[in-house]
Amino acid sequence: ICMHDGPDLDPDIRETREQREPYYLPELTDFVRRWFPHLVPEPAVTEKCIYTLTPDRGLIVDRHPKHRNILFVCGCSVIGQLLSEMATGQPPSEDLAFMSAGRFKHGVTSAKL
């Protein structure tokens, strides 16, 4: 079960002492207790995953606006297939308009440069 939220953090400092204990354990155990009543609700293992979210919390699969030979992605799963199609000049097998970086009014920039 994945919790796709959490505090903003510095990727160079993955955990502070306060962040070691997962803040979401009560919510997670309540969820398991409610929806999976035959399971032990406490997790055997917890893992943290750091990834970047866009302002609308969606994915980006697109070409660089000035350098069309550069493809970029923010996301995972089936994205590799879509990128390979784009990189080899094939039309993507899925509509990617909703993942375009162009959907942001002011473009996409890094918070830390």
Coordinates of N, CA, C and O in Angstrom, one line a residue:
I1 N 0.9 -1.2 0.0 CA 0.0 0.0 0.0 C 0.9 1.2 0.0 O 1.8 1.3 0.8
C2 N 0.7 2.1 -0.9 CA 1.5 3.3 -1.0 C 0.8 4.6 -0.6 O -0.4 4.7 -0.9
M3 N 1.5 5.4 0.1 CA 1.0 6.7 0.5 C 1.7 7.7 -0.4 O 3.0 7.8 -0.3
H4 N 1.0 8.4 -1.3 CA 1.7 9.3 -2.2 C 1.6 10.7 -1.7 O 1.1 11.6 -2.4
D5 N 2.1 10.9 -0.5 CA 2.2 12.3 0.0 C 3.3 12.3 1.1 O 3.9 11.3 1.3
G6 N 3.5 13.4 1.6 CA 4.5 13.5 2.6 C 5.1 14.9 2.7 O 4.8 15.7 1.9
P7 N 6.0 15.1 3.6 CA 6.6 16.4 3.7 C 7.7 16.7 2.6 O 8.2 15.7 2.1
D8 N 7.8 17.9 2.3 CA 8.9 18.3 1.4 C 10.2 18.0 2.1 O 10.3 18.2 3.3
L9 N 11.2 17.6 1.4 CA 12.5 17.3 2.0 C 13.6 17.6 1.0 O 13.4 17.7 -0.2
D10 N 14.8 17.7 1.6 CA 16.0 17.9 0.8 C 16.5 16.5 0.4 O 16.8 15.7 1.2
P11 N 16.6 16.2 -0.9 CA 17.0 14.8 -1.3 C 18.4 14.5 -0.9 O 18.7 13.3 -0.9
D12 N 19.2 15.5 -0.6 CA 20.6 15.2 -0.1 C 20.6 14.8 1.4 O 21.6 14.3 1.9
I13 N 19.5 15.0 2.1 CA 19.3 14.6 3.5 C 18.0 13.9 3.5 O 17.0 14.4 3.8
R14 N 18.1 12.6 3.3 CA 16.8 11.8 3.1 C 16.0 11.7 4.4 O 14.8 11.7 4.3
E15 N 16.6 11.7 5.5 CA 15.8 11.5 6.7 C 16.5 12.3 7.9 O 17.7 12.3 8.1
T16 N 15.6 13.0 8.6 CA 16.1 13.6 9.8 C 15.6 12.7 10.9 O 14.8 11.8 10.7
R17 N 16.0 12.9 12.1 CA 15.6 12.0 13.2 C 14.1 12.0 13.3 O 13.5 11.0 13.6
E18 N 13.4 13.2 13.1 CA 12.0 13.3 13.2 C 11.3 12.5 12.1 O 10.1 12.1 12.3
Q19 N 11.9 12.3 11.0 CA 11.3 11.7 9.8 C 11.4 10.1 9.8 O 10.9 9.5 9.0
R20 N 12.2 9.6 10.7 CA 12.5 8.1 10.7 C 11.2 7.3 11.0 O 11.0 6.3 10.4
E21 N 10.4 7.8 11.9 CA 9.2 7.0 12.2 C 8.1 7.5 11.2 O 7.8 8.7 11.2
P22 N 7.6 6.6 10.4 CA 6.6 7.0 9.4 C 5.4 7.7 10.0 O 4.7 7.1 10.9
Y23 N 5.1 8.9 9.6 CA 4.0 9.7 10.1 C 2.6 9.1 9.8 O 1.6 9.3 10.4
Y24 N 2.6 8.2 8.8 CA 1.3 7.7 8.2 C 0.9 6.4 8.8 O -0.1 5.8 8.4
L25 N 1.6 5.8 9.7 CA 1.3 4.5 10.2 C -0.1 4.4 10.8 O -0.8 3.4 10.5
P26 N -0.6 5.3 11.6 CA -2.0 5.2 12.1 C -3.0 5.2 11.0 O -3.9 4.4 11.0
E27 N -2.8 6.0 10.0 CA -3.8 6.0 8.8 C -3.7 4.7 8.0 O -4.7 4.2 7.6
L28 N -2.5 4.2 7.8 CA -2.3 3.0 7.1 C -2.9 1.8 7.8 O -3.6 1.0 7.2
T29 N -2.6 1.7 9.1 CA -3.2 0.6 9.8 C -4.7 0.6 9.9 O -5.4 -0.4 9.8
D30 N -5.3 1.8 10.0 CA -6.7 2.0 10.0 C -7.3 1.5 8.6 O -8.3 0.8 8.6
F31 N -6.6 1.9 7.6 CA -7.0 1.5 6.2 C -7.0 0.0 6.1 O -8.0 -0.6 5.6
V32 N -5.9 -0.7 6.5 CA -5.8 -2.1 6.4 C -6.9 -2.8 7.3 O -7.5 -3.8 6.8
R33 N -7.0 -2.3 8.4 CA -8.0 -2.9 9.4 C -9.4 -2.9 8.7 O -10.2 -3.8 8.8
R34 N -9.7 -1.7 8.1 CA -11.1 -1.6 7.5 C -11.3 -2.4 6.3 O -12.3 -3.1 6.1
W35 N -10.3 -2.4 5.3 CA -10.5 -3.0 4.0 C -10.0 -4.4 3.9 O -10.3 -5.1 3.0
F36 N -9.1 -4.8 4.8 CA -8.5 -6.1 4.8 C -8.6 -6.7 6.2 O -7.5 -6.9 6.8
P37 N -9.8 -7.0 6.6 CA -9.9 -7.4 8.1 C -9.2 -8.7 8.5 O -9.0 -8.9 9.7
H38 N -8.8 -9.5 7.5 CA -8.2 -10.8 7.9 C -6.6 -10.6 7.9 O -6.0 -11.6 8.2
L39 N -6.1 -9.5 7.7 CA -4.7 -9.2 7.7 C -4.3 -8.6 9.0 O -5.1 -7.9 9.7
V40 N -3.0 -8.8 9.4 CA -2.5 -8.1 10.5 C -2.3 -6.6 10.0 O -1.7 -6.4 9.0
P41 N -2.9 -5.6 10.7 CA -2.9 -4.3 10.1 C -1.5 -3.5 10.2 O -1.3 -2.6 9.4
E42 N -0.6 -3.9 11.1 CA 0.7 -3.3 11.1 C 1.6 -3.8 10.0 O 1.7 -5.0 9.8
P43 N 2.3 -2.9 9.3 CA 3.2 -3.3 8.2 C 4.4 -4.1 8.8 O 4.9 -3.7 9.8
A44 N 4.8 -5.1 8.0 CA 6.1 -5.8 8.4 C 7.3 -5.0 8.0 O 8.3 -5.0 8.7
V45 N 7.2 -4.2 6.9 CA 8.3 -3.4 6.4 C 7.7 -2.1 5.9 O 6.6 -2.0 5.3
T46 N 8.4 -1.0 6.2 CA 8.0 0.3 5.6 C 9.2 0.8 4.8 O 10.4 0.6 5.2
E47 N 9.0 1.4 3.6 CA 10.0 1.9 2.7 C 9.6 3.3 2.3 O 8.5 3.6 2.2
K48 N 10.6 4.2 2.1 CA 10.4 5.5 1.6 C 10.9 5.6 0.2 O 12.0 5.1 -0.1
C49 N 10.2 6.3 -0.6 CA 10.6 6.6 -2.0 C 10.5 8.0 -2.2 O 9.5 8.7 -1.9
I50 N 11.5 8.6 -2.8 CA 11.6 10.0 -3.1 C 11.4 10.2 -4.6 O 12.1 9.6 -5.4
Y51 N 10.4 11.0 -4.9 CA 10.2 11.4 -6.3 C 9.7 12.8 -6.5 O 9.2 13.3 -5.5
T52 N 9.8 13.3 -7.6 CA 9.3 14.7 -7.9 C 7.9 14.7 -8.4 O 7.5 13.8 -9.2
L53 N 7.1 15.6 -7.9 CA 5.8 15.8 -8.4 C 5.7 17.1 -9.1 O 6.3 18.1 -8.8
T54 N 4.8 17.1 -10.2 CA 4.6 18.4 -10.9 C 3.6 19.2 -10.1 O 2.9 18.6 -9.2
P55 N 3.4 20.4 -10.4 CA 2.4 21.3 -9.7 C 1.0 20.7 -9.7 O 0.3 20.8 -8.7
D56 N 0.6 19.9 -10.7 CA -0.7 19.3 -10.7 C -0.7 17.8 -10.3 O -1.7 17.1 -10.4
R57 N 0.4 17.4 -9.9 CA 0.6 16.0 -9.4 C 0.5 14.9 -10.5 O 0.3 13.8 -10.2
G58 N 0.6 15.4 -11.7 CA 0.5 14.4 -12.9 C 1.8 14.1 -13.4 O 2.9 14.4 -12.8
L59 N 1.9 13.4 -14.5 CA 3.1 13.0 -15.2 C 3.5 14.0 -16.3 O 2.6 14.7 -16.8
I60 N 4.7 14.0 -16.7 CA 5.1 14.7 -17.9 C 5.9 13.7 -18.8 O 6.7 13.0 -18.3
V61 N 5.4 13.6 -20.0 CA 6.1 12.9 -21.1 C 6.1 13.8 -22.2 O 5.1 14.1 -22.8
D62 N 7.3 14.3 -22.6 CA 7.3 15.3 -23.7 C 8.7 15.4 -24.3 O 9.7 14.8 -23.9
R63 N 8.8 16.3 -25.3 CA 10.1 16.7 -25.9 C 10.5 18.0 -25.3 O 9.6 18.8 -25.0
H64 N 11.7 18.3 -25.3 CA 12.2 19.6 -24.9 C 11.7 20.7 -25.9 O 11.8 20.4 -27.1
P65 N 11.2 21.8 -25.4 CA 10.6 22.8 -26.3 C 11.6 23.4 -27.4 O 11.2 23.7 -28.5
K66 N 12.9 23.4 -27.0 CA 13.9 24.0 -27.9 C 14.7 23.0 -28.6 O 15.3 23.2 -29.6
H67 N 14.9 21.8 -28.0 CA 15.8 20.8 -28.5 C 14.9 19.5 -28.7 O 14.8 18.7 -27.8
R68 N 14.3 19.4 -29.8 CA 13.3 18.3 -30.1 C 13.9 16.9 -30.0 O 13.2 15.9 -30.0
N69 N 15.2 16.8 -30.0 CA 15.9 15.5 -29.9 C 16.0 15.0 -28.5 O 16.5 13.9 -28.3
I70 N 15.6 15.8 -27.5 CA 15.7 15.5 -26.1 C 14.3 15.1 -25.6 O 13.3 16.0 -25.7
L71 N 14.1 13.9 -25.1 CA 12.9 13.5 -24.5 C 13.0 13.5 -23.0 O 14.1 13.2 -22.5
F72 N 12.0 13.8 -22.3 CA 12.1 13.7 -20.9 C 10.8 13.2 -20.3 O 9.7 13.3 -20.9
V73 N 10.9 12.7 -19.1 CA 9.8 12.1 -18.4 C 9.9 12.3 -16.9 O 11.0 12.3 -16.3
C74 N 8.7 12.5 -16.3 CA 8.6 12.6 -14.8 C 7.5 11.6 -14.6 O 6.3 11.9 -14.8
G75 N 7.8 10.4 -14.1 CA 6.8 9.4 -13.9 C 7.4 8.0 -14.0 O 8.6 7.8 -13.8
C76 N 6.6 7.0 -14.2 CA 7.1 5.6 -14.2 C 6.2 4.7 -15.0 O 5.3 5.2 -15.8
S77 N 6.3 3.5 -14.8 CA 5.5 2.3 -15.4 C 5.6 2.3 -16.9 O 6.7 2.1 -17.5
V78 N 4.6 2.4 -17.7 CA 4.5 2.2 -19.1 C 5.3 3.3 -19.9 O 5.4 3.3 -21.1
I79 N 5.9 4.2 -19.2 CA 6.5 5.4 -19.8 C 7.7 5.0 -20.7 O 7.9 5.6 -21.7
G80 N 8.4 3.9 -20.3 CA 9.5 3.5 -21.2 C 9.1 3.1 -22.6 O 9.8 3.5 -23.5
Q81 N 8.0 2.4 -22.7 CA 7.5 2.1 -24.0 C 7.2 3.4 -24.8 O 7.5 3.5 -26.0
L82 N 6.5 4.3 -24.2 CA 6.1 5.5 -24.9 C 7.3 6.3 -25.3 O 7.3 6.9 -26.4
L83 N 8.3 6.4 -24.4 CA 9.5 7.1 -24.8 C 10.3 6.4 -26.0 O 10.8 7.1 -26.8
S84 N 10.3 5.1 -26.0 CA 11.0 4.4 -27.1 C 10.2 4.7 -28.4 O 10.9 4.8 -29.4
E85 N 8.9 4.7 -28.3 CA 8.2 5.1 -29.5 C 8.5 6.5 -30.0 O 8.8 6.7 -31.2
M86 N 8.5 7.4 -29.1 CA 8.8 8.8 -29.5 C 10.3 8.9 -30.0 O 10.5 9.6 -31.0
A87 N 11.2 8.3 -29.3 CA 12.6 8.4 -29.7 C 12.9 7.8 -31.1 O 13.8 8.2 -31.8
T88 N 12.1 6.8 -31.5 CA 12.3 6.1 -32.8 C 11.4 6.7 -33.9 O 11.3 6.1 -34.9
G89 N 10.8 7.9 -33.6 CA 10.0 8.5 -34.6 C 8.6 8.0 -34.8 O 7.9 8.4 -35.7
Q90 N 8.2 7.0 -34.0 CA 6.8 6.5 -34.1 C 5.9 7.4 -33.2 O 6.3 8.0 -32.2
P91 N 4.6 7.4 -33.6 CA 3.7 8.2 -32.8 C 3.4 7.4 -31.5 O 3.4 6.2 -31.5
P92 N 3.3 8.1 -30.4 CA 3.1 7.3 -29.1 C 1.8 6.5 -29.2 O 0.8 7.0 -29.8
S93 N 1.8 5.4 -28.7 CA 0.6 4.5 -28.7 C -0.5 5.0 -27.8 O -1.6 4.4 -27.8
E94 N -0.3 6.0 -27.0 CA -1.3 6.6 -26.1 C -1.3 8.1 -26.3 O -0.3 8.7 -26.7
D95 N -2.4 8.7 -26.0 CA -2.5 10.2 -26.1 C -1.7 10.8 -24.9 O -2.1 10.6 -23.8
L96 N -0.7 11.6 -25.2 CA 0.1 12.1 -24.2 C -0.1 13.6 -23.9 O 0.6 14.2 -23.2
A97 N -1.1 14.2 -24.6 CA -1.4 15.6 -24.5 C -1.5 16.0 -23.0 O -1.0 17.1 -22.6
F98 N -2.2 15.2 -22.2 CA -2.4 15.6 -20.8 C -1.2 15.5 -20.0 O -1.1 16.0 -18.8
M99 N -0.1 15.0 -20.5 CA 1.2 14.9 -19.8 C 2.2 15.9 -20.3 O 3.4 15.9 -19.9
S100 N 1.8 16.7 -21.3 CA 2.8 17.6 -21.9 C 3.2 18.7 -20.9 O 2.4 19.2 -20.1
A101 N 4.5 19.1 -21.0 CA 5.0 20.1 -20.1 C 4.4 21.5 -20.5 O 4.3 22.4 -19.7
G102 N 3.9 21.6 -21.7 CA 3.3 22.8 -22.2 C 2.0 23.1 -21.5 O 1.4 24.2 -21.6
R103 N 1.5 22.2 -20.7 CA 0.2 22.5 -20.0 C 0.4 23.5 -18.8 O -0.6 24.1 -18.3
F104 N 1.6 23.8 -18.4 CA 1.9 24.7 -17.4 C 2.1 26.1 -18.0 O 2.9 26.3 -18.9
K105 N 1.4 27.1 -17.5 CA 1.3 28.4 -18.0 C 2.8 29.0 -18.1 O 3.1 29.7 -19.1
H106 N 3.6 28.8 -17.1 CA 4.9 29.5 -17.1 C 6.0 28.5 -17.4 O 7.2 28.8 -17.0
G107 N 5.7 27.4 -17.9 CA 6.8 26.4 -18.2 C 7.1 25.6 -17.0 O 6.5 25.7 -15.9
V108 N 8.1 24.7 -17.1 CA 8.6 23.9 -16.0 C 10.0 24.3 -15.7 O 10.9 24.3 -16.5
T109 N 10.3 24.6 -14.4 CA 11.6 24.9 -14.0 C 11.9 24.2 -12.7 O 11.1 23.7 -12.0
S110 N 13.2 24.1 -12.4 CA 13.7 23.5 -11.2 C 13.5 24.5 -10.1 O 13.8 25.6 -10.2
A111 N 13.2 24.0 -8.9 CA 13.1 24.8 -7.7 C 14.4 25.2 -7.2 O 14.6 26.3 -6.7
K112 N 15.4 24.4 -7.4 CA 16.8 24.7 -7.0 C 17.7 24.7 -8.2 O 17.8 23.6 -8.9
L113 N 18.3 25.7 -8.5 CA 19.3 25.8 -9.6 C 20.7 26.0 -9.1 O 21.0 26.5 -8.1

